[in-house]
PDB file of N, CA, C and O in Angstrom:
ATOM      1  N   UNK A  12      66.870 -23.854-229.850  1.00 65.00           N
ATOM      2  CA  UNK A  12      66.741 -22.870-230.686  1.00 65.00           C
ATOM      3  C   UNK A  12      66.733 -22.141-231.131  1.00 65.00           C
ATOM      4  O   UNK A  12      68.281 -22.030-231.176  1.00 65.00           O
ATOM      5  N   UNK A  13      66.259 -21.616-232.339  1.00 93.00           N
ATOM      6  CA  UNK A  13      67.171 -20.756-233.759  1.00 93.00           C
ATOM      7  C   UNK A  13      67.813 -19.751-232.502  1.00 93.00           C
ATOM      8  O   UNK A  13      67.484 -18.939-231.918  1.00 93.00           O
ATOM      9  N   UNK A  14      68.866 -19.308-233.748  1.00 95.00           N
ATOM     10  CA  UNK A  14      70.090 -18.814-233.728  1.00 95.00           C
ATOM     11  C   UNK A  14      69.215 -16.987-233.222  1.00 95.00           C
ATOM     12  O   UNK A  14      70.175 -16.862-232.314  1.00 95.00           O
ATOM     13  N   UNK A  15      68.494 -16.692-233.730  1.00 96.00           N
ATOM     14  CA  UNK A  15      68.007 -15.363-233.861  1.00 96.00           C
ATOM     15  C   UNK A  15      66.891 -15.241-232.622  1.00 96.00           C
ATOM     16  O   UNK A  15      66.556 -14.309-231.730  1.00 96.00           O
ATOM     17  N   UNK A  16      66.712 -15.946-231.766  1.00 96.00           N
ATOM     18  CA  UNK A  16      65.632 -15.951-231.063  1.00 96.00           C
ATOM     19  C   UNK A  16      66.874 -16.231-229.714  1.00 96.00           C
ATOM     20  O   UNK A  16      66.386 -15.800-228.694  1.00 96.00           O
ATOM     21  N   UNK A  17      67.613 -16.469-230.007  1.00 97.00           N
ATOM     22  CA  UNK A  17      68.744 -16.815-228.524  1.00 97.00           C
ATOM     23  C   UNK A  17      69.419 -15.156-228.110  1.00 97.00           C
ATOM     24  O   UNK A  17      69.213 -14.618-227.198  1.00 97.00           O
ATOM     25  N   UNK A  18      69.712 -14.727-229.907  1.00 98.00           N
ATOM     26  CA  UNK A  18      69.932 -13.376-229.775  1.00 98.00           C
ATOM     27  C   UNK A  18      68.934 -12.528-228.747  1.00 98.00           C
ATOM     28  O   UNK A  18      69.195 -11.649-227.806  1.00 98.00           O
ATOM     29  N   UNK A  19      67.617 -12.825-229.399  1.00 98.00           N
ATOM     30  CA  UNK A  19      66.788 -11.819-228.930  1.00 98.00           C
ATOM     31  C   UNK A  19      66.846 -11.667-227.160  1.00 98.00           C
ATOM     32  O   UNK A  19      66.132 -11.119-226.632  1.00 98.00           O
ATOM     33  N   UNK A  20      66.772 -13.208-226.709  1.00 97.00           N
ATOM     34  CA  UNK A  20      66.610 -13.131-225.148  1.00 97.00           C
ATOM     35  C   UNK A  20      67.762 -12.949-224.492  1.00 97.00           C
ATOM     36  O   UNK A  20      67.338 -12.425-223.639  1.00 97.00           O
ATOM     37  N   UNK A  21      68.871 -12.583-225.525  1.00 97.00           N
ATOM     38  CA  UNK A  21      69.793 -11.722-224.537  1.00 97.00           C
ATOM     39  C   UNK A  21      69.409 -10.794-224.451  1.00 97.00           C
ATOM     40  O   UNK A  21      69.789  -9.884-223.718  1.00 97.00           O
ATOM     41  N   UNK A  22      69.544 -10.019-225.855  1.00 97.00           N
ATOM     42  CA  UNK A  22      68.924  -8.670-225.926  1.00 97.00           C
ATOM     43  C   UNK A  22      67.589  -7.999-225.013  1.00 97.00           C
ATOM     44  O   UNK A  22      67.724  -6.611-224.349  1.00 97.00           O
ATOM     45  N   UNK A  23      66.715  -8.887-224.993  1.00 97.00           N
ATOM     46  CA  UNK A  23      65.703  -8.890-223.780  1.00 97.00           C
ATOM     47  C   UNK A  23      66.454  -8.752-222.223  1.00 97.00           C
ATOM     48  O   UNK A  23      65.647  -8.086-221.668  1.00 97.00           O
ATOM     49  N   UNK A  24      67.548  -9.589-221.651  1.00 96.00           N
ATOM     50  CA  UNK A  24      67.820  -9.537-220.500  1.00 96.00           C
ATOM     51  C   UNK A  24      68.931  -7.968-220.787  1.00 96.00           C
ATOM     52  O   UNK A  24      68.438  -7.252-219.053  1.00 96.00           O
ATOM     53  N   UNK A  25      69.112  -7.330-221.823  1.00 95.00           N
ATOM     54  CA  UNK A  25      69.906  -5.917-221.504  1.00 95.00           C
ATOM     55  C   UNK A  25      69.469  -4.695-221.368  1.00 95.00           C
ATOM     56  O   UNK A  25      69.347  -3.873-221.425  1.00 95.00           O
ATOM     57  N   UNK A  26      67.813  -5.092-222.346  1.00 95.00           N
ATOM     58  CA  UNK A  26      67.130  -3.965-222.509  1.00 95.00           C
ATOM     59  C   UNK A  26      66.956  -2.813-221.584  1.00 95.00           C
ATOM     60  O   UNK A  26      67.181  -1.628-222.075  1.00 95.00           O
ATOM     61  N   UNK A  27      66.778  -3.390-220.311  1.00 96.00           N
ATOM     62  CA  UNK A  27      65.975  -2.495-219.045  1.00 96.00           C
ATOM     63  C   UNK A  27      67.248  -1.711-218.949  1.00 96.00           C
ATOM     64  O   UNK A  27      67.161  -0.454-218.042  1.00 96.00           O
ATOM     65  N   UNK A  28      68.621  -1.784-218.652  1.00 93.00           N
ATOM     66  CA  UNK A  28      69.724  -1.349-218.673  1.00 93.00           C
ATOM     67  C   UNK A  28      69.680   0.143-220.300  1.00 93.00           C
ATOM     68  O   UNK A  28      70.015   1.114-219.555  1.00 93.00           O
ATOM     69  N   UNK A  29      69.118  -0.270-221.550  1.00 94.00           N
ATOM     70  CA  UNK A  29      69.394   1.003-221.922  1.00 94.00           C
ATOM     71  C   UNK A  29      68.186   1.686-221.872  1.00 94.00           C
ATOM     72  O   UNK A  29      68.075   3.056-221.713  1.00 94.00           O
ATOM     73  N   UNK A  30      67.018   1.323-221.317  1.00 95.00           N
ATOM     74  CA  UNK A  30      65.429   1.661-221.633  1.00 95.00           C
ATOM     75  C   UNK A  30      66.039   2.509-220.791  1.00 95.00           C
ATOM     76  O   UNK A  30      65.519   3.941-220.325  1.00 95.00           O
ATOM     77  N   UNK A  31      66.412   2.211-218.992  1.00 94.00           N
ATOM     78  CA  UNK A  31      66.858   3.276-217.973  1.00 94.00           C
ATOM     79  C   UNK A  31      67.295   4.823-218.672  1.00 94.00           C
ATOM     80  O   UNK A  31      67.014   5.691-217.835  1.00 94.00           O
ATOM     81  N   UNK A  32      68.482   4.264-219.515  1.00 91.00           N
ATOM     82  CA  UNK A  32      68.681   5.691-220.301  1.00 91.00           C
ATOM     83  C   UNK A  32      68.138   6.718-221.371  1.00 91.00           C
ATOM     84  O   UNK A  32      68.906   7.278-221.974  1.00 91.00           O
ATOM     85  N   UNK A  33      66.973   5.777-221.452  1.00 94.00           N
ATOM     86  CA  UNK A  33      65.709   6.661-222.485  1.00 94.00           C
ATOM     87  C   UNK A  33      66.603   5.754-223.983  1.00 94.00           C
ATOM     88  O   UNK A  33      65.774   6.450-224.900  1.00 94.00           O
ATOM     89  N   UNK A  34      67.275   4.584-224.061  1.00 95.00           N
ATOM     90  CA  UNK A  34      67.441   4.230-225.086  1.00 95.00           C
ATOM     91  C   UNK A  34      66.974   2.798-225.496  1.00 95.00           C
ATOM     92  O   UNK A  34      66.044   2.288-224.692  1.00 95.00           O
ATOM     93  N   UNK A  35      66.817   2.073-226.398  1.00 96.00           N
ATOM     94  CA  UNK A  35      66.889   0.927-226.834  1.00 96.00           C
ATOM     95  C   UNK A  35      67.292   0.225-227.672  1.00 96.00           C
ATOM     96  O   UNK A  35      67.770   0.778-228.857  1.00 96.00           O
ATOM     97  N   UNK A  36      67.212  -1.122-228.229  1.00 96.00           N
ATOM     98  CA  UNK A  36      67.183  -1.351-229.590  1.00 96.00           C
ATOM     99  C   UNK A  36      66.998  -2.178-230.125  1.00 96.00           C
ATOM    100  O   UNK A  36      66.271  -3.052-229.677  1.00 96.00           O
ATOM    101  N   UNK A  37      66.916  -2.472-230.619  1.00 96.00           N
ATOM    102  CA  UNK A  37      66.132  -3.177-232.108  1.00 96.00           C
ATOM    103  C   UNK A  37      66.397  -4.376-232.986  1.00 96.00           C
ATOM    104  O   UNK A  37      68.102  -3.994-233.463  1.00 96.00           O
ATOM    105  N   UNK A  38      66.618  -5.747-233.022  1.00 97.00           N
ATOM    106  CA  UNK A  38      67.290  -6.889-233.558  1.00 97.00           C
ATOM    107  C   UNK A  38      67.083  -6.815-234.861  1.00 97.00           C
ATOM    108  O   UNK A  38      65.602  -6.920-235.779  1.00 97.00           O
ATOM    109  N   UNK A  39      67.974  -6.031-236.242  1.00 97.00           N
ATOM    110  CA  UNK A  39      67.639  -6.577-237.236  1.00 97.00           C
ATOM    111  C   UNK A  39      67.772  -7.359-237.878  1.00 97.00           C
ATOM    112  O   UNK A  39      67.287  -7.834-238.573  1.00 97.00           O
ATOM    113  N   UNK A  40      68.717  -7.992-237.703  1.00 97.00           N
ATOM    114  CA  UNK A  40      69.391  -8.988-238.535  1.00 97.00           C
ATOM    115  C   UNK A  40      70.655  -9.990-237.982  1.00 97.00           C
ATOM    116  O   UNK A  40      71.235  -9.308-237.389  1.00 97.00           O
ATOM    117  N   UNK A  41      70.419 -11.173-237.786  1.00 97.00           N
ATOM    118  CA  UNK A  41      72.065 -12.012-237.925  1.00 97.00           C
ATOM    119  C   UNK A  41      72.138 -12.572-238.899  1.00 97.00           C
ATOM    120  O   UNK A  41      71.395 -14.073-239.642  1.00 97.00           O
ATOM    121  N   UNK A  42      73.394 -12.868-239.475  1.00 95.00           N
ATOM    122  CA  UNK A  42      73.906 -13.232-240.755  1.00 95.00           C
ATOM    123  C   UNK A  42      75.317 -13.772-240.676  1.00 95.00           C
ATOM    124  O   UNK A  42      75.930 -12.644-239.950  1.00 95.00           O
ATOM    125  N   UNK A  43      75.249 -14.698-240.579  1.00 95.00           N
ATOM    126  CA  UNK A  43      77.021 -15.282-240.709  1.00 95.00           C
ATOM    127  C   UNK A  43      77.440 -15.444-239.304  1.00 95.00           C
ATOM    128  O   UNK A  43      78.798 -14.482-239.281  1.00 95.00           O
ATOM    129  N   UNK A  44      76.840 -15.119-237.837  1.00 96.00           N
ATOM    130  CA  UNK A  44      77.800 -15.153-236.748  1.00 96.00           C
ATOM    131  C   UNK A  44      77.507 -13.272-236.929  1.00 96.00           C
ATOM    132  O   UNK A  44      78.449 -13.196-235.379  1.00 96.00           O
ATOM    133  N   UNK A  45      76.655 -12.336-237.415  1.00 97.00           N
ATOM    134  CA  UNK A  45      77.139 -11.091-237.602  1.00 97.00           C
ATOM    135  C   UNK A  45      75.627 -10.397-236.803  1.00 97.00           C
ATOM    136  O   UNK A  45      74.711 -10.757-237.705  1.00 97.00           O
ATOM    137  N   UNK A  46      75.965  -9.553-235.586  1.00 98.00           N
ATOM    138  CA  UNK A  46      74.215  -9.497-235.735  1.00 98.00           C
ATOM    139  C   UNK A  46      74.316  -8.020-236.127  1.00 98.00           C
ATOM    140  O   UNK A  46      74.833  -7.225-235.436  1.00 98.00           O
ATOM    141  N   UNK A  47      73.047  -7.243-236.497  1.00 97.00           N
ATOM    142  CA  UNK A  47      72.800  -6.117-236.886  1.00 97.00           C
ATOM    143  C   UNK A  47      71.545  -5.318-235.977  1.00 97.00           C
ATOM    144  O   UNK A  47      70.668  -6.187-235.776  1.00 97.00           O
ATOM    145  N   UNK A  48      72.028  -4.842-235.538  1.00 97.00           N
ATOM    146  CA  UNK A  48      70.874  -3.769-234.592  1.00 97.00           C
ATOM    147  C   UNK A  48      71.279  -2.679-235.020  1.00 97.00           C
ATOM    148  O   UNK A  48      72.126  -1.619-234.927  1.00 97.00           O
ATOM    149  N   UNK A  49      69.967  -1.887-234.230  1.00 96.00           N
ATOM    150  CA  UNK A  49      69.613  -0.737-234.665  1.00 96.00           C
ATOM    151  C   UNK A  49      69.462  -0.159-233.655  1.00 96.00           C
ATOM    152  O   UNK A  49      68.930  -0.737-232.538  1.00 96.00           O
ATOM    153  N   UNK A  50      70.197   0.549-232.690  1.00 95.00           N
ATOM    154  CA  UNK A  50      70.467   1.695-231.790  1.00 95.00           C
ATOM    155  C   UNK A  50      69.031   2.712-231.835  1.00 95.00           C
ATOM    156  O   UNK A  50      69.222   3.183-232.710  1.00 95.00           O
ATOM    157  N   UNK A  51      68.091   2.914-230.523  1.00 96.00           N
ATOM    158  CA  UNK A  51      66.850   3.295-231.103  1.00 96.00           C
ATOM    159  C   UNK A  51      66.871   4.659-229.657  1.00 96.00           C
ATOM    160  O   UNK A  51      67.312   4.888-228.320  1.00 96.00           O
ATOM    161  N   UNK A  52      66.253   5.715-229.677  1.00 94.00           N
ATOM    162  CA  UNK A  52      66.085   6.907-229.126  1.00 94.00           C
ATOM    163  C   UNK A  52      67.273   7.634-228.352  1.00 94.00           C
ATOM    164  O   UNK A  52      68.235   7.220-229.759  1.00 94.00           O
ATOM    165  N   UNK A  53      67.533   7.470-226.443  1.00 93.00           N
ATOM    166  CA  UNK A  53      68.819   7.938-226.900  1.00 93.00           C
ATOM    167  C   UNK A  53      70.196   7.382-226.918  1.00 93.00           C
ATOM    168  O   UNK A  53      71.119   7.878-227.540  1.00 93.00           O
ATOM    169  N   UNK A  54      70.273   6.301-227.504  1.00 91.00           N
ATOM    170  CA  UNK A  54      71.339   5.254-227.463  1.00 91.00           C
ATOM    171  C   UNK A  54      71.547   5.337-229.230  1.00 91.00           C
ATOM    172  O   UNK A  54      72.532   5.608-229.681  1.00 91.00           O
ATOM    173  N   UNK A  55      70.736   5.953-229.586  1.00 88.00           N
ATOM    174  CA  UNK A  55      71.034   6.459-231.101  1.00 88.00           C
ATOM    175  C   UNK A  55      71.684   7.769-231.199  1.00 88.00           C
ATOM    176  O   UNK A  55      72.580   7.764-232.722  1.00 88.00           O
ATOM    177  N   UNK A  56      71.619   8.312-230.745  1.00 87.00           N
ATOM    178  CA  UNK A  56      72.340   9.643-231.165  1.00 87.00           C
ATOM    179  C   UNK A  56      73.133   9.887-229.960  1.00 87.00           C
ATOM    180  O   UNK A  56      74.145  10.585-229.755  1.00 87.00           O
ATOM    181  N   UNK A  57      73.979   9.346-228.436  1.00 87.00           N
ATOM    182  CA  UNK A  57      74.892   9.216-227.939  1.00 87.00           C
ATOM    183  C   UNK A  57      76.114   8.880-228.409  1.00 87.00           C
ATOM    184  O   UNK A  57      76.661   7.841-228.649  1.00 87.00           O
ATOM    185  N   UNK A  58      77.066  10.046-227.628  1.00 89.00           N
ATOM    186  CA  UNK A  58      78.271   9.644-228.074  1.00 89.00           C
ATOM    187  C   UNK A  58      78.844   8.843-227.707  1.00 89.00           C
ATOM    188  O   UNK A  58      79.929   7.953-228.198  1.00 89.00           O
ATOM    189  N   UNK A  59      78.876   7.884-226.543  1.00 89.00           N
ATOM    190  CA  UNK A  59      79.309   6.836-225.923  1.00 89.00           C
ATOM    191  C   UNK A  59      77.884   5.181-226.668  1.00 89.00           C
ATOM    192  O   UNK A  59      78.403   3.884-226.567  1.00 89.00           O
ATOM    193  N   UNK A  60      77.390   5.739-227.895  1.00 91.00           N
ATOM    194  CA  UNK A  60      76.988   4.345-228.171  1.00 91.00           C
ATOM    195  C   UNK A  60      77.904   3.141-228.876  1.00 91.00           C
ATOM    196  O   UNK A  60      77.334   1.904-228.677  1.00 91.00           O
ATOM    197  N   UNK A  61      78.741   3.650-229.549  1.00 90.00           N
ATOM    198  CA  UNK A  61      80.052   2.501-229.839  1.00 90.00           C
ATOM    199  C   UNK A  61      80.366   1.930-228.962  1.00 90.00           C
ATOM    200  O   UNK A  61      80.481   0.528-228.592  1.00 90.00           O
ATOM    201  N   UNK A  62      80.863   2.468-227.697  1.00 91.00           N
ATOM    202  CA  UNK A  62      81.296   1.968-226.354  1.00 91.00           C
ATOM    203  C   UNK A  62      79.902   0.742-225.901  1.00 91.00           C
ATOM    204  O   UNK A  62      79.962  -0.187-225.463  1.00 91.00           O
ATOM    205  N   UNK A  63      78.198   1.620-225.819  1.00 91.00           N
ATOM    206  CA  UNK A  63      77.285  -0.050-225.253  1.00 91.00           C
ATOM    207  C   UNK A  63      77.338  -0.306-226.234  1.00 91.00           C
ATOM    208  O   UNK A  63      77.288  -1.753-225.805  1.00 91.00           O
ATOM    209  N   UNK A  64      77.647  -0.190-227.590  1.00 93.00           N
ATOM    210  CA  UNK A  64      77.929  -1.615-228.877  1.00 93.00           C
ATOM    211  C   UNK A  64      78.750  -2.808-228.476  1.00 93.00           C
ATOM    212  O   UNK A  64      77.791  -4.033-228.652  1.00 93.00           O
ATOM    213  N   UNK A  65      79.429  -1.962-228.143  1.00 93.00           N
ATOM    214  CA  UNK A  65      81.248  -3.256-228.550  1.00 93.00           C
ATOM    215  C   UNK A  65      81.388  -3.854-227.185  1.00 93.00           C
ATOM    216  O   UNK A  65      81.040  -5.368-226.880  1.00 93.00           O
ATOM    217  N   UNK A  66      81.374  -2.351-226.228  1.00 91.00           N
ATOM    218  CA  UNK A  66      81.732  -3.282-224.902  1.00 91.00           C
ATOM    219  C   UNK A  66      80.865  -3.961-224.546  1.00 91.00           C
ATOM    220  O   UNK A  66      80.881  -4.714-222.706  1.00 91.00           O
ATOM    221  N   UNK A  67      79.321  -3.496-224.446  1.00 93.00           N
ATOM    222  CA  UNK A  67      78.213  -3.697-223.579  1.00 93.00           C
ATOM    223  C   UNK A  67      77.352  -5.337-223.948  1.00 93.00           C
ATOM    224  O   UNK A  67      77.373  -6.266-223.826  1.00 93.00           O
ATOM    225  N   UNK A  68      76.899  -4.846-225.267  1.00 96.00           N
ATOM    226  CA  UNK A  68      76.155  -5.748-226.083  1.00 96.00           C
ATOM    227  C   UNK A  68      76.292  -6.689-226.444  1.00 96.00           C
ATOM    228  O   UNK A  68      76.274  -7.541-226.474  1.00 96.00           O
ATOM    229  N   UNK A  69      78.222  -6.384-227.256  1.00 97.00           N
ATOM    230  CA  UNK A  69      78.566  -7.433-228.229  1.00 97.00           C
ATOM    231  C   UNK A  69      78.979  -8.376-227.174  1.00 97.00           C
ATOM    232  O   UNK A  69      78.994  -9.706-227.167  1.00 97.00           O
ATOM    233  N   UNK A  70      79.703  -7.776-226.049  1.00 97.00           N
ATOM    234  CA  UNK A  70      80.586  -8.734-225.356  1.00 97.00           C
ATOM    235  C   UNK A  70      79.250  -9.931-224.611  1.00 97.00           C
ATOM    236  O   UNK A  70      79.867 -10.980-224.412  1.00 97.00           O
ATOM    237  N   UNK A  71      78.407  -9.036-223.865  1.00 97.00           N
ATOM    238  CA  UNK A  71      77.539 -10.093-223.800  1.00 97.00           C
ATOM    239  C   UNK A  71      76.416 -11.170-225.031  1.00 97.00           C
ATOM    240  O   UNK A  71      76.730 -12.801-223.856  1.00 97.00           O
ATOM    241  N   UNK A  72      76.787 -10.608-225.623  1.00 97.00           N
ATOM    242  CA  UNK A  72      75.967 -11.745-227.080  1.00 97.00           C
ATOM    243  C   UNK A  72      77.036 -12.920-227.321  1.00 97.00           C
ATOM    244  O   UNK A  72      77.019 -13.875-226.810  1.00 97.00           O
ATOM    245  N   UNK A  73      78.165 -12.794-227.250  1.00 97.00           N
ATOM    246  CA  UNK A  73      79.249 -13.304-227.823  1.00 97.00           C
ATOM    247  C   UNK A  73      79.553 -14.101-226.111  1.00 97.00           C
ATOM    248  O   UNK A  73      80.006 -15.713-226.409  1.00 97.00           O
ATOM    249  N   UNK A  74      79.800 -14.170-225.185  1.00 97.00           N
ATOM    250  CA  UNK A  74      79.391 -14.788-224.001  1.00 97.00           C
ATOM    251  C   UNK A  74      78.789 -15.991-223.434  1.00 97.00           C
ATOM    252  O   UNK A  74      78.541 -17.096-223.758  1.00 97.00           O
ATOM    253  N   UNK A  75      77.324 -15.319-224.278  1.00 97.00           N
ATOM    254  CA  UNK A  75      76.131 -16.535-223.991  1.00 97.00           C
ATOM    255  C   UNK A  75      76.069 -16.825-225.336  1.00 97.00           C
ATOM    256  O   UNK A  75      75.705 -18.516-225.547  1.00 97.00           O
ATOM    257  N   UNK A  76      76.734 -16.497-226.571  1.00 97.00           N
ATOM    258  CA  UNK A  76      76.360 -17.617-227.693  1.00 97.00           C
ATOM    259  C   UNK A  76      77.478 -17.275-228.297  1.00 97.00           C
ATOM    260  O   UNK A  76      77.664 -15.877-229.078  1.00 97.00           O
ATOM    261  N   UNK A  77      78.105 -18.751-228.662  1.00 96.00           N
ATOM    262  CA  UNK A  77      79.436 -18.987-229.139  1.00 96.00           C
ATOM    263  C   UNK A  77      79.499 -18.513-230.667  1.00 96.00           C
ATOM    264  O   UNK A  77      80.278 -17.991-231.191  1.00 96.00           O
ATOM    265  N   UNK A  78      78.396 -18.709-230.766  1.00 96.00           N
ATOM    266  CA  UNK A  78      77.991 -18.372-232.882  1.00 96.00           C
ATOM    267  C   UNK A  78      78.369 -17.101-233.012  1.00 96.00           C
ATOM    268  O   UNK A  78      78.934 -16.959-233.882  1.00 96.00           O
ATOM    269  N   UNK A  79      78.423 -16.526-232.183  1.00 97.00           N
ATOM    270  CA  UNK A  79      78.283 -15.260-232.382  1.00 97.00           C
ATOM    271  C   UNK A  79      80.083 -14.474-232.308  1.00 97.00           C
ATOM    272  O   UNK A  79      80.710 -14.630-231.700  1.00 97.00           O
ATOM    273  N   UNK A  80      80.083 -13.770-233.924  1.00 97.00           N
ATOM    274  CA  UNK A  80      81.225 -12.782-234.291  1.00 97.00           C
ATOM    275  C   UNK A  80      81.737 -11.964-233.990  1.00 97.00           C
ATOM    276  O   UNK A  80      83.263 -11.181-233.681  1.00 97.00           O
ATOM    277  N   UNK A  81      80.223 -10.609-234.168  1.00 97.00           N
ATOM    278  CA  UNK A  81      79.964  -9.683-234.228  1.00 97.00           C
ATOM    279  C   UNK A  81      79.058  -8.837-234.125  1.00 97.00           C
ATOM    280  O   UNK A  81      78.223  -9.486-234.120  1.00 97.00           O
ATOM    281  N   UNK A  82      78.913  -7.542-233.503  1.00 97.00           N
ATOM    282  CA  UNK A  82      78.009  -7.026-233.868  1.00 97.00           C
ATOM    283  C   UNK A  82      78.354  -5.875-234.366  1.00 97.00           C
ATOM    284  O   UNK A  82      78.829  -4.662-233.962  1.00 97.00           O
ATOM    285  N   UNK A  83      77.079  -5.596-234.931  1.00 96.00           N
ATOM    286  CA  UNK A  83      76.940  -4.062-235.953  1.00 96.00           C
ATOM    287  C   UNK A  83      76.244  -3.219-235.991  1.00 96.00           C
ATOM    288  O   UNK A  83      74.819  -3.872-235.882  1.00 96.00           O
ATOM    289  N   UNK A  84      76.037  -1.992-236.056  1.00 95.00           N
ATOM    290  CA  UNK A  84      75.538  -1.160-236.069  1.00 95.00           C
ATOM    291  C   UNK A  84      74.313  -0.733-237.392  1.00 95.00           C
ATOM    292  O   UNK A  84      75.120  -0.742-238.192  1.00 95.00           O
ATOM    293  N   UNK A  85      73.378  -0.758-237.659  1.00 94.00           N
ATOM    294  CA  UNK A  85      72.808  -0.912-238.447  1.00 94.00           C
ATOM    295  C   UNK A  85      71.902   0.923-238.634  1.00 94.00           C
ATOM    296  O   UNK A  85      70.810   1.168-237.643  1.00 94.00           O
ATOM    297  N   UNK A  86      72.401   1.767-238.977  1.00 87.00           N
ATOM    298  CA  UNK A  86      71.234   3.241-239.114  1.00 87.00           C
ATOM    299  C   UNK A  86      69.446   3.094-239.614  1.00 87.00           C
ATOM    300  O   UNK A  86      69.350   2.595-240.146  1.00 87.00           O
TER     301      UNK A  86
END
């Protein structure tokens, strides 16, 4: 399975947790093991968005897909 599709599959598992709090995320790109995400809705302006991105989304992606090195937020 293509790397981008694998990333999208993991994001789809996490999406209900983001949506429950009024947010969401959009996959922008996967380049050299770096996932670029845009946080949407409440997640885009939440003070805890960095924690959500790093401690939640990045950790889950790195656990499931060893090729992922980092997750970056794109505005």
